[in-house]
PDB file of C-alpha atoms and ligand atoms in Angstrom:
ATOM      1  CA  MET A   1      16.671  10.789  10.643  1.00 84.00           C
ATOM      2  CA  LEU A   2      13.289  10.273  12.983  1.00 95.00           C
ATOM      3  CA  THR A   3      13.453  13.249  15.809  1.00 97.00           C
ATOM      4  CA  SER A   4      12.246  12.068  19.254  1.00 97.00           C
ATOM      5  CA  SER A   5       8.818  13.791  18.987  1.00 97.00           C
ATOM      6  CA  GLN A   6       8.361  11.425  15.708  1.00 97.00           C
ATOM      7  CA  ILE A   7       9.026   8.296  17.921  1.00 97.00           C
ATOM      8  CA  LYS A   8       6.844   9.540  20.173  1.00 97.00           C
ATOM      9  CA  GLN A   9       4.234   9.911  17.762  1.00 97.00           C
ATOM     10  CA  PHE A  10       4.642   6.922  16.170  1.00 97.00           C
ATOM     11  CA  GLN A  11       4.210   5.199  19.784  1.00 96.00           C
ATOM     12  CA  LYS A  12       1.536   7.362  20.475  1.00 96.00           C
ATOM     13  CA  TYR A  13      -0.614   7.019  17.621  1.00 97.00           C
ATOM     14  CA  GLY A  14       0.662   4.202  15.333  1.00 97.00           C
ATOM     15  CA  TYR A  15       2.339   7.083  12.395  1.00 98.00           C
ATOM     16  CA  THR A  16       4.419   9.852  11.583  1.00 98.00           C
ATOM     17  CA  LEU A  17       5.137  12.024   9.150  1.00 98.00           C
ATOM     18  CA  LEU A  18       8.793  13.043   7.619  1.00 98.00           C
ATOM     19  CA  ASP A  19       8.589  15.437   5.692  1.00 97.00           C
ATOM     20  CA  ASP A  20      10.560  16.583   2.836  1.00 96.00           C
ATOM     21  CA  LEU A  21      12.608  13.299   3.075  1.00 98.00           C
ATOM     22  CA  TYR A  22      12.838  12.734  -0.510  1.00 98.00           C
ATOM     23  CA  SER A  23      13.762  15.188  -3.169  1.00 98.00           C
ATOM     24  CA  ALA A  24      11.124  16.255  -6.248  1.00 98.00           C
ATOM     25  CA  GLN A  25      13.867  14.936  -8.688  1.00 98.00           C
ATOM     26  CA  GLU A  26      14.603  11.635  -6.296  1.00 98.00           C
ATOM     27  CA  MET A  27      10.555  11.263  -6.410  1.00 98.00           C
ATOM     28  CA  ASP A  28       9.998  11.980  -9.953  1.00 98.00           C
ATOM     29  CA  LYS A  29      12.602   9.235 -10.769  1.00 98.00           C
ATOM     30  CA  LEU A  30      10.139   6.458  -8.934  1.00 98.00           C
ATOM     31  CA  LYS A  31       7.497   8.103 -11.402  1.00 98.00           C
ATOM     32  CA  SER A  32       9.028   7.681 -14.808  1.00 98.00           C
ATOM     33  CA  THR A  33      10.031   4.150 -14.393  1.00 98.00           C
ATOM     34  CA  ALA A  34       6.426   3.627 -13.327  1.00 98.00           C
ATOM     35  CA  HIS A  35       5.450   4.987 -16.431  1.00 97.00           C
ATOM     36  CA  GLN A  36       7.917   2.971 -18.232  1.00 98.00           C
ATOM     37  CA  ILE A  37       6.416   0.148 -17.125  1.00 97.00           C
ATOM     38  CA  VAL A  38       2.977   0.793 -17.743  1.00 96.00           C
ATOM     39  CA  HIS A  39       4.066   1.723 -21.481  1.00 96.00           C
ATOM     40  CA  GLU A  40       6.266  -1.772 -21.935  1.00 95.00           C
ATOM     41  CA  PHE A  41       2.400  -3.042 -20.647  1.00 94.00           C
ATOM     42  CA  ASP A  42       0.029  -5.044 -22.926  1.00 92.00           C
ATOM     43  CA  PRO A  43      -3.960  -4.055 -22.027  1.00 88.00           C
ATOM     44  CA  ASN A  44      -5.320  -6.714 -23.620  1.00 87.00           C
ATOM     45  CA  SER A  45      -3.554  -9.002 -21.811  1.00 88.00           C
ATOM     46  CA  THR A  46      -5.613  -8.920 -18.827  1.00 82.00           C
ATOM     47  CA  ARG A  47      -8.648  -7.196 -17.594  1.00 80.00           C
ATOM     48  CA  SER A  48      -8.024  -7.920 -13.738  1.00 79.00           C
ATOM     49  CA  VAL A  49      -8.487  -4.824 -11.270  1.00 79.00           C
ATOM     50  CA  PHE A  50      -8.301  -3.765  -8.045  1.00 79.00           C
ATOM     51  CA  SER A  51     -10.865  -3.001  -5.938  1.00 76.00           C
ATOM     52  CA  THR A  52     -10.861  -3.069  -2.124  1.00 74.00           C
ATOM     53  CA  ASN A  53     -15.125  -3.167  -2.517  1.00 68.00           C
ATOM     54  CA  ASP A  54     -15.745  -6.386  -3.070  1.00 61.00           C
ATOM     55  CA  GLN A  55     -12.771  -8.520  -4.197  1.00 56.00           C
ATOM     56  CA  ASP A  56     -11.377  -8.608  -1.178  1.00 61.00           C
ATOM     57  CA  LYS A  57     -13.267 -11.603  -0.599  1.00 56.00           C
ATOM     58  CA  ASN A  58     -12.077 -13.144  -4.030  1.00 56.00           C
ATOM     59  CA  ARG A  59      -8.979 -12.351  -5.266  1.00 78.00           C
ATOM     60  CA  ASP A  60      -8.058 -14.004  -9.084  1.00 84.00           C
ATOM     61  CA  ALA A  61      -4.932 -15.792  -9.937  1.00 88.00           C
ATOM     62  CA  TYR A  62      -3.686 -12.957 -11.928  1.00 91.00           C
ATOM     63  CA  PHE A  63      -3.265 -11.060  -8.512  1.00 92.00           C
ATOM     64  CA  LEU A  64      -2.235 -14.004  -6.185  1.00 93.00           C
ATOM     65  CA  SER A  65       0.385 -15.249  -8.477  1.00 93.00           C
ATOM     66  CA  SER A  66       1.368 -11.905  -8.631  1.00 95.00           C
ATOM     67  CA  GLU A  67       3.544 -11.622  -5.495  1.00 96.00           C
ATOM     68  CA  ASP A  68       6.778 -12.516  -6.911  1.00 97.00           C
ATOM     69  CA  LYS A  69       5.794 -10.579 -10.065  1.00 97.00           C
ATOM     70  CA  VAL A  70       5.512  -6.621 -11.718  1.00 97.00           C
ATOM     71  CA  ARG A  71       2.180  -6.565 -12.450  1.00 95.00           C
ATOM     72  CA  CYS A  72      -0.339  -3.491 -13.375  1.00 95.00           C
ATOM     73  CA  PHE A  73      -3.992  -3.874 -12.014  1.00 93.00           C
ATOM     74  CA  PHE A  74      -6.871  -1.595 -13.695  1.00 92.00           C
ATOM     75  CA  GLU A  75      -8.864   1.126 -11.584  1.00 89.00           C
ATOM     76  CA  GLU A  76     -12.845  -0.257 -11.702  1.00 87.00           C
ATOM     77  CA  ASP A  77     -13.726   2.358 -13.535  1.00 87.00           C
ATOM     78  CA  ALA A  78     -11.255   1.857 -16.220  1.00 90.00           C
ATOM     79  CA  PHE A  79     -13.821   0.218 -18.334  1.00 89.00           C
ATOM     80  CA  ASN A  80     -16.528   1.031 -20.730  1.00 90.00           C
ATOM     81  CA  SER A  81     -20.464  -0.747 -20.850  1.00 87.00           C
ATOM     82  CA  LYS A  82     -18.508  -2.645 -23.707  1.00 86.00           C
ATOM     83  CA  GLY A  83     -15.037  -3.218 -21.497  1.00 85.00           C
ATOM     84  CA  GLU A  84     -12.859  -1.471 -23.540  1.00 88.00           C
ATOM     85  CA  LEU A  85     -11.101   1.270 -21.946  1.00 91.00           C
ATOM     86  CA  ASN A  86     -12.516   4.582 -21.754  1.00 91.00           C
ATOM     87  CA  GLN A  87      -8.987   6.359 -21.423  1.00 91.00           C
ATOM     88  CA  ASP A  88      -4.918   5.968 -22.457  1.00 92.00           C
ATOM     89  CA  LYS A  89      -3.824   2.770 -20.218  1.00 92.00           C
ATOM     90  CA  SER A  90      -1.517   5.853 -18.531  1.00 93.00           C
ATOM     91  CA  LEU A  91      -4.355   6.704 -17.026  1.00 94.00           C
ATOM     92  CA  SER A  92      -6.809   3.682 -16.423  1.00 93.00           C
ATOM     93  CA  ILE A  93      -4.035   1.774 -14.001  1.00 95.00           C
ATOM     94  CA  ASN A  94      -4.682   1.469 -10.309  1.00 94.00           C
ATOM     95  CA  LYS A  95      -1.662   0.521  -9.087  1.00 96.00           C
ATOM     96  CA  ILE A  96       1.770  -1.841  -9.707  1.00 97.00           C
ATOM     97  CA  GLY A  97       2.364  -4.593  -7.751  1.00 97.00           C
ATOM     98  CA  HIS A  98       4.620  -6.725  -5.765  1.00 97.00           C
ATOM     99  CA  ALA A  99       7.339  -7.214  -6.301  1.00 98.00           C
ATOM    100  CA  LEU A 100       9.065  -3.748  -7.692  1.00 98.00           C
ATOM    101  CA  HIS A 101      11.985  -3.934  -4.629  1.00 98.00           C
ATOM    102  CA  GLN A 102      13.113  -7.064  -6.083  1.00 98.00           C
ATOM    103  CA  LEU A 103      12.788  -6.533  -9.983  1.00 98.00           C
ATOM    104  CA  VAL A 104      13.239  -3.405 -10.906  1.00 98.00           C
ATOM    105  CA  ASP A 105      16.857  -1.746 -10.136  1.00 98.00           C
ATOM    106  CA  GLU A 106      15.161   1.837  -9.601  1.00 98.00           C
ATOM    107  CA  PHE A 107      12.446   0.509  -7.081  1.00 98.00           C
ATOM    108  CA  LYS A 108      15.247  -1.750  -5.677  1.00 98.00           C
ATOM    109  CA  ASP A 109      17.816   0.437  -4.855  1.00 98.00           C
ATOM    110  CA  PHE A 110      15.113   3.258  -3.681  1.00 98.00           C
ATOM    111  CA  SER A 111      13.675   0.615  -1.273  1.00 98.00           C
ATOM    112  CA  HIS A 112      16.951  -0.900   0.097  1.00 98.00           C
ATOM    113  CA  SER A 113      18.501   2.126   1.105  1.00 98.00           C
ATOM    114  CA  THR A 114      20.117   3.154   4.511  1.00 97.00           C
ATOM    115  CA  LYS A 115      17.675   6.186   4.920  1.00 97.00           C
ATOM    116  CA  ILE A 116      14.680   4.093   5.488  1.00 98.00           C
ATOM    117  CA  SER A 117      16.390   1.357   6.803  1.00 97.00           C
ATOM    118  CA  LYS A 118      18.159   3.738   9.377  1.00 97.00           C
ATOM    119  CA  ILE A 119      14.093   4.377   9.946  1.00 98.00           C
ATOM    120  CA  ALA A 120      13.349   1.370  10.551  1.00 98.00           C
ATOM    121  CA  LYS A 121      16.358   1.007  13.334  1.00 97.00           C
ATOM    122  CA  GLN A 122      15.071   3.800  14.880  1.00 97.00           C
ATOM    123  CA  LEU A 123      11.275   2.811  15.142  1.00 97.00           C
ATOM    124  CA  GLY A 124      12.726  -0.232  16.735  1.00 97.00           C
ATOM    125  CA  LEU A 125      12.169  -2.854  13.916  1.00 98.00           C
ATOM    126  CA  GLU A 126      14.643  -6.015  14.577  1.00 97.00           C
ATOM    127  CA  LYS A 127      15.672  -8.126  11.049  1.00 98.00           C
ATOM    128  CA  PRO A 128      12.853  -6.182   9.046  1.00 98.00           C
ATOM    129  CA  GLN A 129      11.978  -7.243   5.466  1.00 98.00           C
ATOM    130  CA  ILE A 130      10.027  -6.384   2.772  1.00 98.00           C
ATOM    131  CA  HIS A 131       7.286  -8.735   2.017  1.00 98.00           C
ATOM    132  CA  GLN A 132       5.460  -5.994  -0.608  1.00 98.00           C
ATOM    133  CA  SER A 133       6.057  -2.904  -3.130  1.00 98.00           C
ATOM    134  CA  MET A 134       3.076  -1.089  -4.514  1.00 98.00           C
ATOM    135  CA  TYR A 135       3.098   1.688  -7.093  1.00 98.00           C
ATOM    136  CA  ILE A 136      -0.051   3.846  -6.778  1.00 97.00           C
ATOM    137  CA  PHE A 137      -1.759   6.029  -9.294  1.00 97.00           C
ATOM    138  CA  LYS A 138      -4.916   7.303  -7.727  1.00 96.00           C
ATOM    139  CA  GLN A 139      -5.626   8.461 -11.175  1.00 95.00           C
ATOM    140  CA  PRO A 140      -7.634  11.041 -11.554  1.00 94.00           C
ATOM    141  CA  LYS A 141     -11.453  11.334 -11.824  1.00 93.00           C
ATOM    142  CA  ILE A 142     -11.151   7.484 -11.398  1.00 92.00           C
ATOM    143  CA  GLY A 143      -8.936   6.426  -8.380  1.00 92.00           C
ATOM    144  CA  GLY A 144     -11.075   3.774  -6.443  1.00 90.00           C
ATOM    145  CA  VAL A 145     -12.092   4.185  -2.821  1.00 93.00           C
ATOM    146  CA  ILE A 146      -9.506   1.832  -0.447  1.00 95.00           C
ATOM    147  CA  ARG A 147     -12.014   1.171   2.304  1.00 96.00           C
ATOM    148  CA  TRP A 148     -11.142   1.445   6.151  1.00 97.00           C
ATOM    149  CA  HIS A 149      -9.195  -1.428   6.587  1.00 97.00           C
ATOM    150  CA  GLN A 150      -5.343  -2.510   8.918  1.00 98.00           C
ATOM    151  CA  ASP A 151      -2.265  -3.732   6.820  1.00 98.00           C
ATOM    152  CA  ALA A 152      -1.580  -6.592   9.374  1.00 98.00           C
ATOM    153  CA  SER A 153      -4.742  -8.296   7.806  1.00 98.00           C
ATOM    154  CA  TYR A 154      -2.794  -9.259   5.023  1.00 98.00           C
ATOM    155  CA  PHE A 155       0.667  -9.366   6.285  1.00 98.00           C
ATOM    156  CA  LEU A 156       0.281 -11.012   9.980  1.00 98.00           C
ATOM    157  CA  THR A 157       2.881 -12.241  12.088  1.00 98.00           C
ATOM    158  CA  ASP A 158       2.860 -13.373  15.494  1.00 98.00           C
ATOM    159  CA  PRO A 159       3.566 -10.910  17.247  1.00 98.00           C
ATOM    160  CA  ILE A 160       2.318  -8.313  15.040  1.00 98.00           C
ATOM    161  CA  SER A 161       5.250  -6.332  13.324  1.00 98.00           C
ATOM    162  CA  VAL A 162       4.311  -5.049  10.082  1.00 98.00           C
ATOM    163  CA  THR A 163       4.913  -1.818   9.434  1.00 98.00           C
ATOM    164  CA  THR A 164       3.993   0.413   6.028  1.00 98.00           C
ATOM    165  CA  PHE A 165       5.992   2.563   4.476  1.00 98.00           C
ATOM    166  CA  TRP A 166       3.899   4.904   2.316  1.00 98.00           C
ATOM    167  CA  PHE A 167       5.954   7.996   0.283  1.00 98.00           C
ATOM    168  CA  ALA A 168       4.315  10.635  -1.529  1.00 98.00           C
ATOM    169  CA  ILE A 169       5.586  10.825  -5.320  1.00 98.00           C
ATOM    170  CA  GLU A 170       2.805  13.545  -5.603  1.00 98.00           C
ATOM    171  CA  ASP A 171       1.412  16.373  -3.776  1.00 98.00           C
ATOM    172  CA  ALA A 172      -1.383  14.120  -1.752  1.00 98.00           C
ATOM    173  CA  THR A 173      -4.365  16.197  -0.570  1.00 98.00           C
ATOM    174  CA  ILE A 174      -8.407  15.830   0.698  1.00 97.00           C
ATOM    175  CA  GLN A 175      -9.094  16.285  -3.197  1.00 97.00           C
ATOM    176  CA  ASN A 176      -7.198  13.920  -4.557  1.00 97.00           C
ATOM    177  CA  GLY A 177      -8.093  11.107  -2.040  1.00 97.00           C
ATOM    178  CA  CYS A 178      -5.126  11.460   0.870  1.00 98.00           C
ATOM    179  CA  LEU A 179      -4.142   8.484   3.262  1.00 98.00           C
ATOM    180  CA  GLN A 180      -6.810   8.889   6.335  1.00 98.00           C
ATOM    181  CA  VAL A 181      -5.921   7.469   9.733  1.00 98.00           C
ATOM    182  CA  GLN A 182      -7.426   6.557  12.891  1.00 97.00           C
ATOM    183  CA  SER A 183      -7.710   9.877  15.016  1.00 96.00           C
ATOM    184  CA  SER A 184      -7.753   7.912  18.601  1.00 93.00           C
ATOM    185  CA  LYS A 185      -4.826   6.422  20.169  1.00 92.00           C
ATOM    186  CA  GLU A 186      -6.544   3.172  21.549  1.00 95.00           C
ATOM    187  CA  VAL A 187      -5.512   0.938  19.890  1.00 96.00           C
ATOM    188  CA  PHE A 188      -7.670  -0.762  17.174  1.00 97.00           C
ATOM    189  CA  PRO A 189      -8.034  -4.601  17.752  1.00 98.00           C
ATOM    190  CA  LEU A 190      -7.341  -6.719  14.782  1.00 98.00           C
ATOM    191  CA  LYS A 191     -10.724  -6.798  12.165  1.00 98.00           C
ATOM    192  CA  GLU A 192     -10.148  -9.113   9.959  1.00 97.00           C
ATOM    193  CA  GLN A 193      -7.648 -11.660   8.328  1.00 97.00           C
ATOM    194  CA  PHE A 194      -7.022 -12.026   4.285  1.00 96.00           C
ATOM    195  CA  ILE A 195      -6.851 -16.073   4.526  1.00 96.00           C
ATOM    196  CA  ARG A 196      -5.592 -17.324   1.183  1.00 95.00           C
ATOM    197  CA  TYR A 197      -6.508 -20.816   1.486  1.00 95.00           C
ATOM    198  CA  THR A 198      -4.020 -24.128  -0.035  1.00 94.00           C
ATOM    199  CA  ASP A 199      -6.676 -24.225  -3.077  1.00 92.00           C
ATOM    200  CA  ASP A 200      -6.063 -20.571  -3.308  1.00 92.00           C
ATOM    201  CA  SER A 201      -9.810 -19.608  -2.759  1.00 91.00           C
ATOM    202  CA  THR A 202      -9.681 -16.415  -0.117  1.00 92.00           C
ATOM    203  CA  GLU A 203     -11.609 -14.950   2.124  1.00 93.00           C
ATOM    204  CA  LEU A 204     -11.962 -11.901   4.773  1.00 94.00           C
ATOM    205  CA  LYS A 205     -12.450 -13.298   8.345  1.00 96.00           C
ATOM    206  CA  THR A 206     -14.129 -10.740  10.014  1.00 97.00           C
ATOM    207  CA  LEU A 207     -12.482 -11.483  13.824  1.00 98.00           C
ATOM    208  CA  HIS A 208     -15.333  -9.013  15.765  1.00 97.00           C
ATOM    209  CA  GLN A 209     -18.123  -6.735  15.837  1.00 97.00           C
ATOM    210  CA  LEU A 210     -16.385  -3.186  16.681  1.00 97.00           C
ATOM    211  CA  PRO A 211     -17.600  -0.673  13.740  1.00 97.00           C
ATOM    212  CA  TRP A 212     -14.717   1.032  11.956  1.00 97.00           C
ATOM    213  CA  PRO A 213     -14.076   4.212  13.310  1.00 97.00           C
ATOM    214  CA  LYS A 214     -16.305   7.085  11.564  1.00 97.00           C
ATOM    215  CA  ASP A 215     -15.021   8.874   7.931  1.00 97.00           C
ATOM    216  CA  GLU A 216     -15.649  12.192   9.987  1.00 97.00           C
ATOM    217  CA  THR A 217     -13.423  11.281  12.485  1.00 97.00           C
ATOM    218  CA  ALA A 218     -10.532  10.641  10.542  1.00 98.00           C
ATOM    219  CA  VAL A 219      -7.057  12.709  10.049  1.00 98.00           C
ATOM    220  CA  PRO A 220      -6.343  13.350   7.051  1.00 98.00           C
ATOM    221  CA  LEU A 221      -2.836  12.979   5.921  1.00 98.00           C
ATOM    222  CA  GLU A 222      -2.431  15.664   3.377  1.00 98.00           C
ATOM    223  CA  VAL A 223       1.319  15.630   2.551  1.00 98.00           C
ATOM    224  CA  LYS A 224       3.663  17.670   0.065  1.00 98.00           C
ATOM    225  CA  LYS A 225       5.593  15.420  -2.547  1.00 98.00           C
ATOM    226  CA  GLY A 226       8.940  13.768  -1.185  1.00 98.00           C
ATOM    227  CA  THR A 227       7.135  13.028   2.488  1.00 98.00           C
ATOM    228  CA  LEU A 228       7.167   9.368   3.827  1.00 98.00           C
ATOM    229  CA  VAL A 229       4.459   8.718   6.508  1.00 98.00           C
ATOM    230  CA  VAL A 230       4.796   5.401   8.366  1.00 98.00           C
ATOM    231  CA  PHE A 231       2.318   3.603  10.546  1.00 98.00           C
ATOM    232  CA  ASN A 232       1.969   0.619  12.211  1.00 98.00           C
ATOM    233  CA  GLY A 233      -0.112  -3.174  11.195  1.00 98.00           C
ATOM    234  CA  LEU A 234      -2.704  -2.049  13.865  1.00 98.00           C
ATOM    235  CA  LEU A 235      -3.916   1.523  11.852  1.00 98.00           C
ATOM    236  CA  PRO A 236      -7.086   1.845  10.349  1.00 98.00           C
ATOM    237  CA  HIS A 237      -6.589   4.088   7.969  1.00 98.00           C
ATOM    238  CA  PHE A 238      -8.396   4.716   4.154  1.00 98.00           C
ATOM    239  CA  SER A 239      -8.912   7.136   1.265  1.00 97.00           C
ATOM    240  CA  ALA A 240     -11.778   7.990  -0.587  1.00 95.00           C
ATOM    241  CA  PRO A 241     -11.936   8.349  -3.981  1.00 95.00           C
ATOM    242  CA  ASN A 242      -9.763  10.601  -6.371  1.00 96.00           C
ATOM    243  CA  LEU A 243     -12.457  12.704  -7.880  1.00 93.00           C
ATOM    244  CA  SER A 244     -10.325  15.881  -9.081  1.00 97.00           C
ATOM    245  CA  ASP A 245      -8.253  15.958 -12.114  1.00 97.00           C
ATOM    246  CA  LYS A 246      -4.849  15.486 -10.469  1.00 97.00           C
ATOM    247  CA  SER A 247      -3.400  12.394 -10.055  1.00 97.00           C
ATOM    248  CA  ARG A 248      -2.152  10.765  -6.282  1.00 98.00           C
ATOM    249  CA  HIS A 249       1.336   8.685  -6.579  1.00 98.00           C
ATOM    250  CA  ALA A 250       2.325   6.892  -4.382  1.00 98.00           C
ATOM    251  CA  TYR A 251       4.989   4.137  -3.448  1.00 98.00           C
ATOM    252  CA  THR A 252       4.298   1.726  -0.614  1.00 98.00           C
ATOM    253  CA  LEU A 253       6.694  -0.875   1.185  1.00 98.00           C
ATOM    254  CA  HIS A 254       4.842  -2.953   3.511  1.00 98.00           C
ATOM    255  CA  VAL A 255       7.555  -4.678   6.192  1.00 98.00           C
ATOM    256  CA  THR A 256       7.431  -7.559   8.715  1.00 98.00           C
ATOM    257  CA  CYS A 257      10.207  -8.820  11.394  1.00 98.00           C
ATOM    258  CA  ALA A 258      11.882 -11.893  10.487  1.00 98.00           C
ATOM    259  CA  ASN A 259      12.215 -12.471  13.807  1.00 98.00           C
ATOM    260  CA  THR A 260       8.101 -12.839  14.314  1.00 98.00           C
ATOM    261  CA  GLU A 261       5.984 -15.699  12.877  1.00 98.00           C
ATOM    262  CA  TYR A 262       4.996 -15.036   9.126  1.00 98.00           C
ATOM    263  CA  SER A 263       1.784 -16.502   9.189  1.00 98.00           C
ATOM    264  CA  ALA A 264       1.261 -19.375   6.422  1.00 98.00           C
ATOM    265  CA  GLU A 265      -2.067 -18.488   5.685  1.00 98.00           C
ATOM    266  CA  ASN A 266      -0.936 -14.170   4.150  1.00 98.00           C
ATOM    267  CA  TRP A 267      -1.701 -14.609   1.129  1.00 97.00           C
ATOM    268  CA  LEU A 268       1.979 -13.370   0.137  1.00 97.00           C
ATOM    269  CA  ARG A 269       4.423 -16.312   0.314  1.00 97.00           C
ATOM    270  CA  ALA A 270       6.944 -14.749  -1.985  1.00 97.00           C
ATOM    271  CA  THR A 271      10.450 -14.650  -0.293  1.00 98.00           C
ATOM    272  CA  PRO A 272      11.102 -11.609   1.807  1.00 98.00           C
ATOM    273  CA  SER A 273      13.847  -8.873   0.887  1.00 98.00           C
ATOM    274  CA  PRO A 274      16.072  -8.358   3.893  1.00 98.00           C
ATOM    275  CA  LEU A 275      15.815  -4.371   4.178  1.00 95.00           C
ATOM    276  CA  PHE A 276      19.384  -3.782   5.288  1.00 92.00           C
TER     277      PHE A 276
HETATM  278 FE1  FE2 B 301      -3.083   0.326   3.760  1.00 94.05          FE
END
């Protein structure tokens, strides 16, 4: 599945790309399932938005209790000053999280496919297990920025093992806010740890003062629908706001190795699913 040069690229730079791994039809099937979940979602049931600007410091109960559920989160700019949606709910959702891989058949089958487990094996992941799944919409015009971060901040294990599988459900371009990653092959030490305390308060703790890479030095991963981007938990990455008129849908899985120690301070404590 992975070529030796893709494996080398992953080991050297912390990420690799698999173009055309999935057909347009396979991606469209996940997209229509996501649309169906939004169709059934009552927009008056919550006003919970997902933003990485300041909310990493204090996530709400709706977020924290979504670890074993399928919930919709709004884009930060979805509402007007009166608190009403500016556009249809189908164009207002930031993401669906965080247990699609366990609770929705289409996502469950896709996430536990032999295609993905073969890739995990080739990357040397031992006893891989899925902790989290998200369907990300990155809506036209209002798709919010995701600031520089490392995924190990949210899925800390000892030793660090989290690996992210990022599937392009639609073409991702600079214009619609594609993933952008660190260009250096230097390993960037873990800069932050997102902690959930026993009283459910949360903190984004800074572990060192090295600055994030400069935006201009990042490598934009412009990829076609059907591409898989896989990257390790220490790779700094971000995505710019989507100011274009095209959405940028993606599906993601966060996988750790069961032979590592999962931090008791991680926010997500739901039982993971073995990848195979
Ligand atoms: Fe991330």
